[in-house]
Coordinates of C-alpha atoms in Angstrom, one line a residue:
M1 CA -3.2 33.6 -1.6
K2 CA -2.7 36.8 -0.2
F3 CA -3.7 37.5 3.8
N4 CA -6.5 39.4 4.5
T5 CA -8.1 40.6 7.8
D6 CA -8.1 36.5 8.5
E7 CA -4.8 36.3 8.4
Q8 CA -4.6 37.3 12.6
K9 CA -7.3 34.3 13.0
I10 CA -5.1 32.0 11.5
I11 CA -2.4 32.6 14.3
H12 CA -5.0 32.8 17.0
I13 CA -5.8 29.5 15.8
F14 CA -2.6 28.3 15.2
N15 CA -1.7 29.3 18.7
D16 CA -4.5 27.7 20.3
I17 CA -3.9 24.4 18.3
L18 CA -0.8 24.2 20.2
L19 CA -1.8 24.9 23.5
I20 CA -3.4 21.6 23.4
K21 CA -1.8 18.9 25.2
Q22 CA -0.3 15.7 23.4
E23 CA -2.6 13.6 25.7
V24 CA -5.6 16.1 25.3
W25 CA -5.6 16.3 22.1
N26 CA -8.3 14.5 19.4
R27 CA -10.6 14.3 16.4
D28 CA -13.0 17.3 17.5
S29 CA -10.3 19.9 19.2
L30 CA -10.0 21.2 15.7
N31 CA -13.0 21.9 15.1
K32 CA -13.8 23.9 18.8
I33 CA -11.2 25.9 17.8
L34 CA -12.1 26.4 14.1
R35 CA -15.5 27.1 15.7
K36 CA -14.3 29.6 18.3
H37 CA -12.1 31.7 15.3
T38 CA -14.0 32.1 12.3
K39 CA -13.7 34.0 8.6
K40 CA -14.8 37.6 8.3
S41 CA -17.6 36.0 6.4
G42 CA -19.0 34.1 9.2
K43 CA -17.9 30.3 8.0
M44 CA -14.9 27.9 9.8
F45 CA -11.5 27.7 8.2
R46 CA -11.0 24.7 5.6
N47 CA -8.0 22.0 6.3
D48 CA -7.1 22.8 3.2
E49 CA -6.4 26.9 3.8
L50 CA -4.6 26.3 7.1
V51 CA -2.3 24.6 5.6
E52 CA -1.8 27.0 2.5
H53 CA -1.9 29.8 5.6
Y54 CA 1.0 27.7 7.4
H55 CA 3.4 27.1 4.4
L56 CA 2.4 31.2 3.4
L57 CA 3.5 32.2 7.2
L58 CA 6.5 29.9 7.3
E59 CA 7.9 31.7 4.1
N60 CA 7.1 34.4 5.2
G61 CA 8.8 34.3 7.9
K62 CA 6.1 35.1 10.5
I63 CA 6.0 31.4 12.5
Q64 CA 8.4 28.7 12.8
K65 CA 8.3 25.0 11.5
N66 CA 6.6 22.8 13.6
R67 CA 5.7 19.5 13.0
V68 CA 3.0 18.8 16.0
L69 CA 1.1 21.6 14.5
E70 CA 1.1 20.5 10.8
E71 CA 0.0 16.7 12.0
R72 CA -3.1 18.9 13.4
I73 CA -4.2 20.6 10.5
R74 CA -3.6 17.8 8.6
L75 CA -7.0 16.2 6.9
K76 CA -7.4 12.7 6.7
P77 CA -4.1 11.6 8.7
T78 CA -4.4 8.3 8.3
R79 CA -3.4 8.4 4.7
T80 CA 0.1 8.8 5.0
N81 CA 0.5 7.5 8.7
S82 CA 1.6 4.2 7.7
G83 CA 5.3 6.0 6.0
V84 CA 4.0 6.4 2.8
A85 CA 1.8 8.7 0.7
V86 CA -0.2 6.0 -1.2
V87 CA -1.0 7.0 -4.8
T88 CA -3.8 4.8 -6.9
V89 CA -4.1 5.1 -10.6
L90 CA -6.1 3.0 -12.7
T91 CA -5.3 1.2 -16.6
K92 CA -7.3 2.2 -19.1
P93 CA -10.6 -0.5 -19.6
Y94 CA -9.4 -3.6 -21.8
P95 CA -10.5 -7.2 -21.8
C96 CA -9.6 -9.8 -19.2
P97 CA -9.2 -13.2 -20.0
G98 CA -11.3 -14.2 -16.9
K99 CA -15.0 -14.7 -16.5
C100 CA -15.3 -14.5 -12.8
I101 CA -19.2 -14.7 -12.3
Y102 CA -19.1 -11.9 -9.3
C103 CA -16.7 -9.3 -11.1
P104 CA -18.6 -6.1 -12.0
N105 CA -18.6 -5.3 -16.3
D106 CA -19.1 -1.9 -16.2
P107 CA -18.2 -0.7 -19.6
A108 CA -16.2 2.5 -19.0
M109 CA -14.3 0.5 -16.7
P110 CA -11.6 -2.0 -16.5
K111 CA -12.6 -5.6 -15.3
S112 CA -13.7 -5.4 -12.0
Y113 CA -14.3 -2.0 -11.1
I114 CA -17.2 0.4 -11.0
S115 CA -17.4 3.8 -11.9
S116 CA -19.1 4.8 -8.9
E117 CA -15.8 3.9 -6.6
P118 CA -13.9 6.9 -5.5
G119 CA -10.7 5.6 -7.1
A120 CA -12.5 4.9 -10.4
Q121 CA -13.9 8.2 -10.5
R122 CA -10.7 10.3 -10.3
A123 CA -9.3 7.7 -12.9
L124 CA -12.5 8.8 -15.2
N125 CA -12.2 12.0 -14.7
N126 CA -8.8 11.8 -16.1
K127 CA -9.8 10.1 -19.0
F128 CA -7.4 7.5 -17.1
D129 CA -4.1 9.4 -18.0
P130 CA -1.9 7.7 -16.1
Y131 CA 0.2 11.6 -16.0
A132 CA -3.3 13.4 -14.5
Q133 CA -3.9 10.9 -12.8
V134 CA -0.6 10.6 -10.4
Y135 CA 0.1 14.4 -10.4
N136 CA -3.3 15.2 -9.2
R137 CA -3.3 12.7 -6.8
I138 CA -0.2 14.1 -5.4
I139 CA -1.1 17.7 -5.6
T140 CA -3.8 16.8 -3.6
L141 CA -2.6 15.2 -1.0
K142 CA 0.0 18.1 -0.2
K143 CA -3.2 20.5 -0.8
I144 CA -4.5 18.9 2.4
G145 CA -1.3 18.9 4.4
H146 CA 0.6 15.0 3.7
N147 CA 4.3 14.9 3.0
I148 CA 4.2 13.7 -0.5
E149 CA 8.1 13.2 -0.7
K150 CA 8.0 9.3 -0.8
I151 CA 5.1 7.6 -3.3
E152 CA 3.9 4.3 -3.2
L153 CA 2.4 3.6 -6.6
I154 CA -0.6 1.0 -6.8
V155 CA -1.8 -0.1 -10.5
L156 CA -4.9 -1.3 -10.9
G157 CA -6.7 -2.3 -13.6
G158 CA -7.7 -5.9 -14.2
T159 CA -4.7 -7.9 -15.1
W160 CA -1.9 -5.7 -15.9
S161 CA 0.1 -8.7 -17.2
T162 CA -2.1 -9.3 -20.6
Y163 CA -1.9 -5.5 -21.6
P164 CA 0.0 -4.7 -24.6
L165 CA 3.4 -3.9 -24.0
D166 CA 4.1 -0.7 -25.6
Y167 CA 0.8 0.6 -23.2
K168 CA 2.7 -0.7 -20.5
I169 CA 6.0 0.8 -21.2
W170 CA 4.1 4.3 -21.9
F171 CA 2.0 4.3 -18.8
V172 CA 4.7 3.7 -16.6
N173 CA 6.7 6.3 -17.8
E174 CA 3.8 8.9 -17.9
C175 CA 4.0 7.6 -13.9
F176 CA 7.7 9.1 -13.6
K177 CA 7.7 11.8 -15.6
A178 CA 4.4 13.5 -13.5
M179 CA 6.4 12.4 -9.9
N180 CA 9.5 13.9 -11.4
S181 CA 7.4 17.2 -12.2
I182 CA 6.4 17.8 -8.9
N183 CA 8.6 20.3 -6.6
Q184 CA 7.8 21.8 -3.1
N185 CA 6.3 24.8 -4.4
S186 CA 3.5 22.9 -6.5
D187 CA 0.2 23.6 -5.9
K188 CA -2.0 23.7 -9.3
Y189 CA -4.1 20.5 -10.3
T190 CA -3.2 19.9 -14.2
I191 CA -4.9 18.0 -17.0
P192 CA -2.5 17.3 -19.9
K193 CA -4.4 17.7 -23.2
D194 CA -5.5 13.9 -24.2
R195 CA -2.6 11.8 -25.4
Q196 CA -3.3 8.0 -26.7
S197 CA -1.1 5.6 -25.6
S198 CA 2.2 5.9 -27.9
K199 CA 5.7 4.0 -28.2
V200 CA 8.3 5.0 -25.7
E201 CA 11.8 3.6 -25.8
W202 CA 13.3 1.5 -22.8
T203 CA 15.7 4.4 -22.6
E204 CA 13.6 6.7 -21.7
L205 CA 11.7 5.4 -18.9
E206 CA 15.4 4.5 -17.8
A207 CA 16.3 8.5 -17.8
N208 CA 13.3 9.3 -15.9
Q209 CA 13.6 6.0 -13.6
I210 CA 17.1 7.7 -12.6
L211 CA 16.0 10.9 -12.6
N212 CA 13.5 10.0 -10.0
E213 CA 16.5 8.7 -7.6
T214 CA 16.7 12.4 -6.5
S215 CA 13.6 14.2 -7.0
Y216 CA 11.4 15.5 -4.5
C217 CA 9.1 12.6 -4.9
R218 CA 9.7 9.7 -5.0
N219 CA 8.9 5.9 -5.7
V220 CA 9.5 4.1 -2.7
G221 CA 7.2 1.2 -3.9
L222 CA 5.6 0.1 -7.2
V223 CA 2.7 -2.2 -7.3
F224 CA 1.3 -4.1 -10.3
E225 CA -2.2 -6.0 -9.8
T226 CA -2.2 -9.5 -12.3
R227 CA -3.9 -13.2 -12.0
P228 CA -1.8 -15.8 -10.7
D229 CA -2.0 -17.7 -14.2
Y230 CA -0.5 -14.8 -16.1
I231 CA 2.7 -15.1 -13.4
T232 CA 6.1 -16.4 -15.9
K233 CA 9.9 -16.3 -15.3
D234 CA 9.6 -13.6 -18.4
E235 CA 6.8 -11.6 -17.2
I236 CA 8.2 -11.2 -13.3
I237 CA 11.3 -10.0 -15.5
L238 CA 9.4 -7.8 -17.1
M239 CA 8.0 -5.9 -13.7
R240 CA 10.8 -5.6 -12.3
K241 CA 12.7 -4.2 -15.2
L242 CA 9.7 -1.8 -15.4
G243 CA 10.4 -0.8 -11.9
A244 CA 7.6 -3.3 -9.5
T245 CA 8.8 -4.7 -5.7
K246 CA 5.3 -5.8 -4.7
I247 CA 2.3 -7.7 -7.0
Q248 CA -1.3 -8.2 -6.3
L249 CA -2.9 -11.7 -7.0
G250 CA -6.2 -12.9 -6.8
I251 CA -6.6 -15.8 -4.7
Q252 CA -10.1 -15.4 -3.7
N253 CA -10.3 -19.2 -2.2
L254 CA -8.0 -22.0 -1.7
S255 CA -11.0 -24.3 -2.4
N256 CA -10.7 -25.9 -6.8
K257 CA -14.1 -26.7 -6.6
V258 CA -15.2 -23.1 -4.9
L259 CA -12.8 -21.6 -7.9
D260 CA -14.3 -23.9 -10.5
A261 CA -18.4 -22.8 -9.1
N262 CA -17.2 -19.5 -9.8
M263 CA -15.7 -19.5 -12.6
V264 CA -12.5 -18.3 -11.9
G265 CA -10.4 -19.7 -14.9
R266 CA -7.5 -21.0 -12.6
N267 CA -6.9 -23.7 -10.0
T268 CA -4.5 -23.5 -6.6
E269 CA -1.6 -25.0 -8.3
D270 CA -1.5 -21.8 -10.0
L271 CA -0.8 -19.9 -7.1
K272 CA 1.5 -22.1 -5.8
K273 CA 3.5 -21.8 -9.0
A274 CA 2.9 -17.9 -8.7
F275 CA 3.9 -17.8 -5.3
S276 CA 6.9 -19.6 -5.6
L277 CA 8.3 -17.7 -8.8
L278 CA 7.5 -13.8 -6.9
R279 CA 9.1 -14.8 -3.9
R280 CA 12.5 -16.6 -5.6
A281 CA 12.4 -13.0 -6.8
G282 CA 12.3 -11.2 -4.1
F283 CA 8.6 -9.6 -4.4
K284 CA 6.5 -8.7 -1.6
I285 CA 3.1 -10.2 -2.7
Q286 CA -0.2 -9.2 -1.9
G287 CA -3.5 -11.2 -1.9
H288 CA -7.2 -10.3 -2.6
W289 CA -9.0 -13.0 -0.4
M290 CA -13.0 -13.6 -1.0
P291 CA -15.2 -14.5 2.0
G292 CA -18.9 -15.7 0.4
L293 CA -18.2 -16.6 -3.0
Y294 CA -20.9 -18.7 -5.0
T295 CA -21.4 -22.2 -3.4
S296 CA -19.3 -21.6 -0.3
T297 CA -19.9 -22.0 3.1
P298 CA -18.4 -19.8 6.5
S299 CA -16.6 -23.1 7.8
I300 CA -15.0 -23.6 4.3
D301 CA -13.8 -19.9 4.1
I302 CA -12.3 -20.7 7.3
R303 CA -10.6 -24.4 6.7
E304 CA -9.2 -22.6 3.3
Y305 CA -8.1 -19.0 5.2
K306 CA -6.1 -21.3 7.7
R307 CA -4.1 -23.1 4.5
L308 CA -3.2 -19.7 3.3
W309 CA -0.5 -19.6 6.3
K310 CA 1.2 -22.8 5.0
K311 CA 4.8 -23.4 3.4
D312 CA 2.9 -22.9 -0.4
F313 CA 1.6 -19.5 0.0
C314 CA 2.2 -17.5 3.1
P315 CA 1.6 -13.8 1.5
D316 CA 2.9 -10.8 2.9
E317 CA -0.4 -8.2 2.5
L318 CA -3.9 -9.1 2.3
K319 CA -7.2 -7.4 1.3
I320 CA -10.4 -9.0 2.5
Y321 CA -13.2 -8.6 0.0
P322 CA -16.4 -10.0 1.1
V323 CA -18.7 -10.9 -2.2
S324 CA -20.8 -8.7 -3.4
V325 CA -23.8 -8.8 -5.3
I326 CA -23.8 -6.2 -8.5
Q327 CA -26.0 -5.8 -11.1
N328 CA -25.0 -7.2 -14.8
T329 CA -22.9 -9.8 -13.0
T330 CA -23.5 -14.2 -13.6
L331 CA -23.6 -14.1 -9.7
Y332 CA -26.9 -11.4 -9.9
E333 CA -28.7 -13.7 -11.8
L334 CA -28.2 -16.5 -9.3
F335 CA -29.1 -14.6 -6.6
K336 CA -32.1 -13.9 -8.8
K337 CA -32.9 -17.2 -9.0
G338 CA -32.5 -17.8 -5.2
E339 CA -29.3 -19.8 -6.3
Y340 CA -26.9 -18.0 -4.5
I341 CA -27.8 -16.9 -0.7
P342 CA -25.3 -14.1 0.8
Y343 CA -23.9 -14.3 4.1
T344 CA -26.1 -12.6 6.7
Q345 CA -24.3 -10.3 8.7
K346 CA -23.5 -11.6 11.9
E347 CA -22.0 -14.8 9.8
L348 CA -20.0 -12.4 7.9
T349 CA -18.4 -10.8 10.9
S350 CA -17.8 -14.2 12.7
I351 CA -15.7 -14.9 9.7
I352 CA -13.9 -11.8 9.5
E353 CA -13.0 -12.1 13.1
K354 CA -11.7 -15.7 12.8
H355 CA -9.9 -14.3 9.4
I356 CA -8.2 -11.4 11.7
Q357 CA -7.3 -14.0 14.3
M358 CA -5.4 -16.7 12.0
T359 CA -3.3 -13.8 10.6
P360 CA 0.4 -14.3 11.8
R361 CA 2.5 -11.2 12.5
Y362 CA 4.2 -10.9 9.5
C363 CA 1.4 -10.3 7.4
R364 CA -0.7 -6.8 7.1
I365 CA -4.1 -7.0 6.3
S366 CA -4.6 -3.7 4.1
R367 CA -8.6 -3.7 3.6
I368 CA -11.5 -5.5 4.6
I369 CA -14.3 -4.6 2.2
R370 CA -14.1 -2.5 -1.2
D371 CA -15.1 1.0 -1.7
I372 CA -18.2 0.2 -3.7
P373 CA -20.7 2.7 -2.5
S374 CA -24.1 0.9 -1.0
N375 CA -26.6 2.2 -3.7
E376 CA -24.4 -0.4 -6.0
I377 CA -24.7 -3.5 -4.1
E378 CA -28.4 -5.9 -4.8
A379 CA -26.8 -8.2 -1.4
G380 CA -24.3 -8.7 0.5
S381 CA -22.8 -6.4 3.4
T382 CA -22.5 -2.9 3.2
I383 CA -21.2 -2.1 6.2
T384 CA -18.2 -0.2 6.1
N385 CA -16.9 -0.6 9.5
L386 CA -16.4 -4.0 8.7
R387 CA -13.2 -4.2 10.4
Q388 CA -13.7 -2.1 13.3
T389 CA -16.7 -4.1 14.6
A390 CA -14.8 -6.9 14.0
E391 CA -11.3 -5.6 15.8
E392 CA -13.5 -4.8 19.1
N393 CA -15.0 -7.7 19.4
L394 CA -12.3 -9.4 19.5
K395 CA -11.1 -7.2 22.0
K396 CA -13.9 -7.8 24.4
K397 CA -13.0 -11.4 24.2
G398 CA -9.7 -11.0 25.0
I399 CA -8.4 -12.3 21.9
K400 CA -5.1 -10.6 20.9
I401 CA -4.6 -9.4 17.4
N402 CA -1.5 -9.7 15.2
E403 CA -1.6 -8.5 12.0
I404 CA 0.3 -5.3 11.0
H405 CA -2.3 -3.1 10.5
Y406 CA -3.8 -3.4 13.7
R407 CA -0.1 -3.0 15.4
E408 CA 0.9 0.1 13.5
I409 CA 2.8 2.9 15.5
K410 CA 0.8 5.2 13.5
G411 CA 1.0 9.0 14.8
E412 CA 2.2 8.1 18.4
M413 CA 5.6 9.7 19.1
V414 CA 8.3 7.5 20.4
K415 CA 11.7 6.7 21.6
K416 CA 14.7 4.2 20.7
E417 CA 14.8 3.2 24.4
D418 CA 11.4 2.4 24.2
L419 CA 11.8 0.2 21.3
Q420 CA 12.9 -3.7 21.4
L421 CA 13.7 -6.0 18.4
E422 CA 11.7 -9.2 17.2
T423 CA 12.6 -11.8 14.8
L424 CA 10.3 -13.9 13.4
T425 CA 11.1 -17.0 11.0
Y426 CA 8.9 -19.0 9.1
K427 CA 9.5 -21.7 6.1
T428 CA 7.9 -21.4 2.9
S429 CA 8.3 -23.9 0.1
V430 CA 11.8 -22.0 -1.6
S431 CA 12.8 -20.3 1.7
K432 CA 13.6 -19.9 5.4
E433 CA 11.6 -16.5 5.9
Y434 CA 13.0 -13.4 8.2
F435 CA 10.4 -11.1 10.1
I436 CA 12.5 -8.9 11.5
S437 CA 11.0 -5.6 13.5
Y438 CA 11.3 -3.1 16.1
K439 CA 8.5 -2.5 17.8
T440 CA 7.4 -0.7 21.2
K441 CA 8.1 -2.8 24.4
K442 CA 4.9 -1.3 26.4
N443 CA 2.1 -2.2 24.1
D444 CA 3.8 -3.9 21.6
K445 CA 2.7 -1.3 18.4
L446 CA 5.0 -2.2 15.1
C447 CA 7.6 1.1 14.4
A448 CA 9.7 -0.6 11.4
F449 CA 10.4 -4.4 9.7
L450 CA 12.6 -5.9 7.6
R451 CA 12.0 -9.0 5.4
L452 CA 14.6 -11.5 4.3
S453 CA 15.3 -14.1 2.3
I454 CA 17.3 -16.9 2.9
P455 CA 17.0 -19.4 -0.3
K456 CA 16.9 -23.3 0.5
R457 CA 20.0 -25.0 -0.8
S458 CA 17.9 -26.3 -3.9
F459 CA 17.3 -23.2 -5.2
L460 CA 20.2 -20.6 -3.9
N461 CA 22.7 -21.3 -6.8
N462 CA 20.0 -21.5 -9.4
N463 CA 17.5 -19.0 -9.3
Y464 CA 16.0 -17.9 -13.1
I465 CA 17.4 -14.4 -12.1
E466 CA 21.0 -14.9 -13.1
E467 CA 21.9 -11.8 -10.4
L468 CA 20.0 -13.3 -7.0
N469 CA 22.7 -16.7 -7.4
N470 CA 24.1 -17.6 -3.8
S471 CA 22.7 -13.9 -2.3
S472 CA 20.1 -13.3 0.4
I473 CA 17.3 -11.4 -0.4
I474 CA 16.0 -8.5 1.1
R475 CA 12.3 -7.9 0.1
E476 CA 10.8 -4.8 2.4
V477 CA 12.0 -2.4 4.8
H478 CA 9.4 -0.4 5.9
V479 CA 9.4 2.3 9.1
Y480 CA 6.2 2.9 10.1
G481 CA 4.8 6.7 11.2
P482 CA 3.6 9.7 9.8
V483 CA 5.7 10.7 6.9
V484 CA 8.6 12.4 7.5
G485 CA 10.6 14.7 5.2
L486 CA 13.7 13.6 3.5
K487 CA 15.9 16.2 4.9
Y488 CA 14.3 16.4 7.9
K489 CA 15.5 14.5 11.3
S490 CA 13.1 12.5 13.6
L491 CA 11.3 15.0 16.1
G492 CA 9.9 11.5 17.9
E493 CA 8.5 9.4 14.9
S494 CA 9.5 6.7 13.9
Q495 CA 10.7 7.3 10.9
H496 CA 14.1 8.6 10.6
L497 CA 15.4 7.3 14.0
G498 CA 17.6 5.0 12.2
L499 CA 15.9 1.9 12.1
G500 CA 16.3 0.7 9.0
K501 CA 19.9 0.7 9.2
L502 CA 19.7 -1.1 12.3
L503 CA 17.4 -3.4 10.8
I504 CA 20.0 -4.0 7.5
Q505 CA 22.8 -4.6 9.0
K506 CA 20.2 -7.7 11.1
A507 CA 19.7 -9.0 7.7
E508 CA 23.5 -8.7 6.9
Q509 CA 24.6 -10.5 10.3
I510 CA 21.6 -13.2 9.0
T511 CA 22.9 -13.8 6.1
K512 CA 26.6 -14.6 7.2
K513 CA 25.5 -17.3 9.8
H514 CA 23.7 -18.9 6.2
R515 CA 27.5 -18.6 5.2
I516 CA 25.7 -16.4 2.1
K517 CA 28.3 -14.0 0.8
K518 CA 26.0 -11.6 -1.2
I519 CA 23.2 -9.8 0.1
S520 CA 20.6 -8.1 -2.6
V521 CA 17.8 -6.1 -2.2
I522 CA 14.7 -5.5 -4.1
S523 CA 14.7 -1.5 -4.3
A524 CA 12.2 0.8 -5.8
V525 CA 13.8 3.3 -7.9
G526 CA 13.3 6.3 -5.7
T527 CA 15.2 3.9 -2.4
R528 CA 18.5 3.2 -4.7
K529 CA 20.1 6.0 -3.2
Y530 CA 19.2 4.8 0.5
Y531 CA 20.4 1.3 -0.1
E532 CA 23.8 3.1 -1.9
L533 CA 24.1 5.2 1.4
N534 CA 24.3 1.5 2.9
G535 CA 26.8 0.2 1.0
Y536 CA 24.7 -1.4 -2.0
K537 CA 25.4 -1.2 -5.5
K538 CA 23.0 -1.3 -8.5
G539 CA 23.1 -4.6 -10.7
E540 CA 20.2 -5.4 -13.9
L541 CA 17.3 -5.3 -11.6
Y542 CA 18.6 -5.3 -7.8
M543 CA 21.2 -3.6 -5.6
H544 CA 23.7 -5.7 -4.4
K545 CA 26.4 -5.6 -1.4
L546 CA 29.1 -8.3 -1.1
L547 CA 29.6 -9.4 2.9
D548 CA 32.8 -9.3 4.6

């Protein structure tokens, strides 16, 4: 973009933005400034235009880099306030083994997705091409001012485990190729020509993974979505080889009667086994929970949610998706006959409040309610701010919220001296878990955390993954706050304060106290170099460090 007579107005906008004090800045502040300094045409500047002009002025030496300015002109800052840039992609439509009565059956989509959902629309527009989905989404985030150096990639689409092996290798390889093809100056959308799934050798994927270790857009987390009854030892090893670090599982409910009535096709024992195998392999586990299933009641939902925090489960993250009645589903037919009655808004809000209240400090409720457009919902809640309403109600009642999402530091600035270390422990069927975190002393805001798993003695030396024998496992290290580029130091953001390194040292100390001489980490491809700097060496599937 060449500068025109609007350049001076942009500079005035930037100057006015920086004049406003941090405690006064709010969501309306930028709009007031943009209305004051309009274009020559009389129209307001868009966020992406501000971002583009900022970078051009920076390149031409007309302004200096200013992180406060970057933060304030960024569109939808919450997209990267959790420490990573999240990119979601969908696999192609493919038969699902499940016959769940509530699942949408859109023929243009993978099972359970609707083509009008925002993420599904992006996949459809890109013809489910993994390269195009990843590349174009990252460029969009960049254009609206987000740092794109740390990418968490979420692969959705029904049951990942049922797709052919050749397709899975090809799909992940294309995702890594897209991330590797982007650099600091990339700014154009591209939709590659139609490509069919073709056979890709493991060696090609491994080469692209190695390239990603030092690329501009590094993969700091890879997530697959699948069914608990498809979690096996071999499947876990395969997903780890592909680079996965987190698995999304459908929990729905823990009552087998409710699961049977909804034709979910598996039971709670399948879920227990999946949790056990995944945790022994060091994976982070994110569950999908569904209040309001057919034959369930508010009391059943609350009772079964409480069971989630018993030793057989203890998920690290949750998505809470209240049931929506969608056309062309068995549930819709039951609804029309009067055999299924959704919860009232009051009942649902009360349930969500109790769910939030019961969620422990080590778990993050990532989402509450799906992005299904209201015109697609025949019955059920269409209120998009259900989470906000429930949180405000709890706050008015004086009930403390402990779950991670609510406590994240987000865009707040912090200093090391403002923080304190907190260590929580809880037991699972296979391990003793440590949730080690740095939080603010003043208001309990979470800045960084580490999940450390100490296997039970009966599992310590007979793990089905041989390289994890006689080892503790770091399952996650996460630093919250706005994404800070890899080459920049913290100017008050949580990232790059050195909190990750301090947490790793604490995990090593705890490991030694348990008389375990080896510590392993389920590293994402793009974080391998970080762990190398902390003394870890790459094994076959994990990174390891021998302790004195």
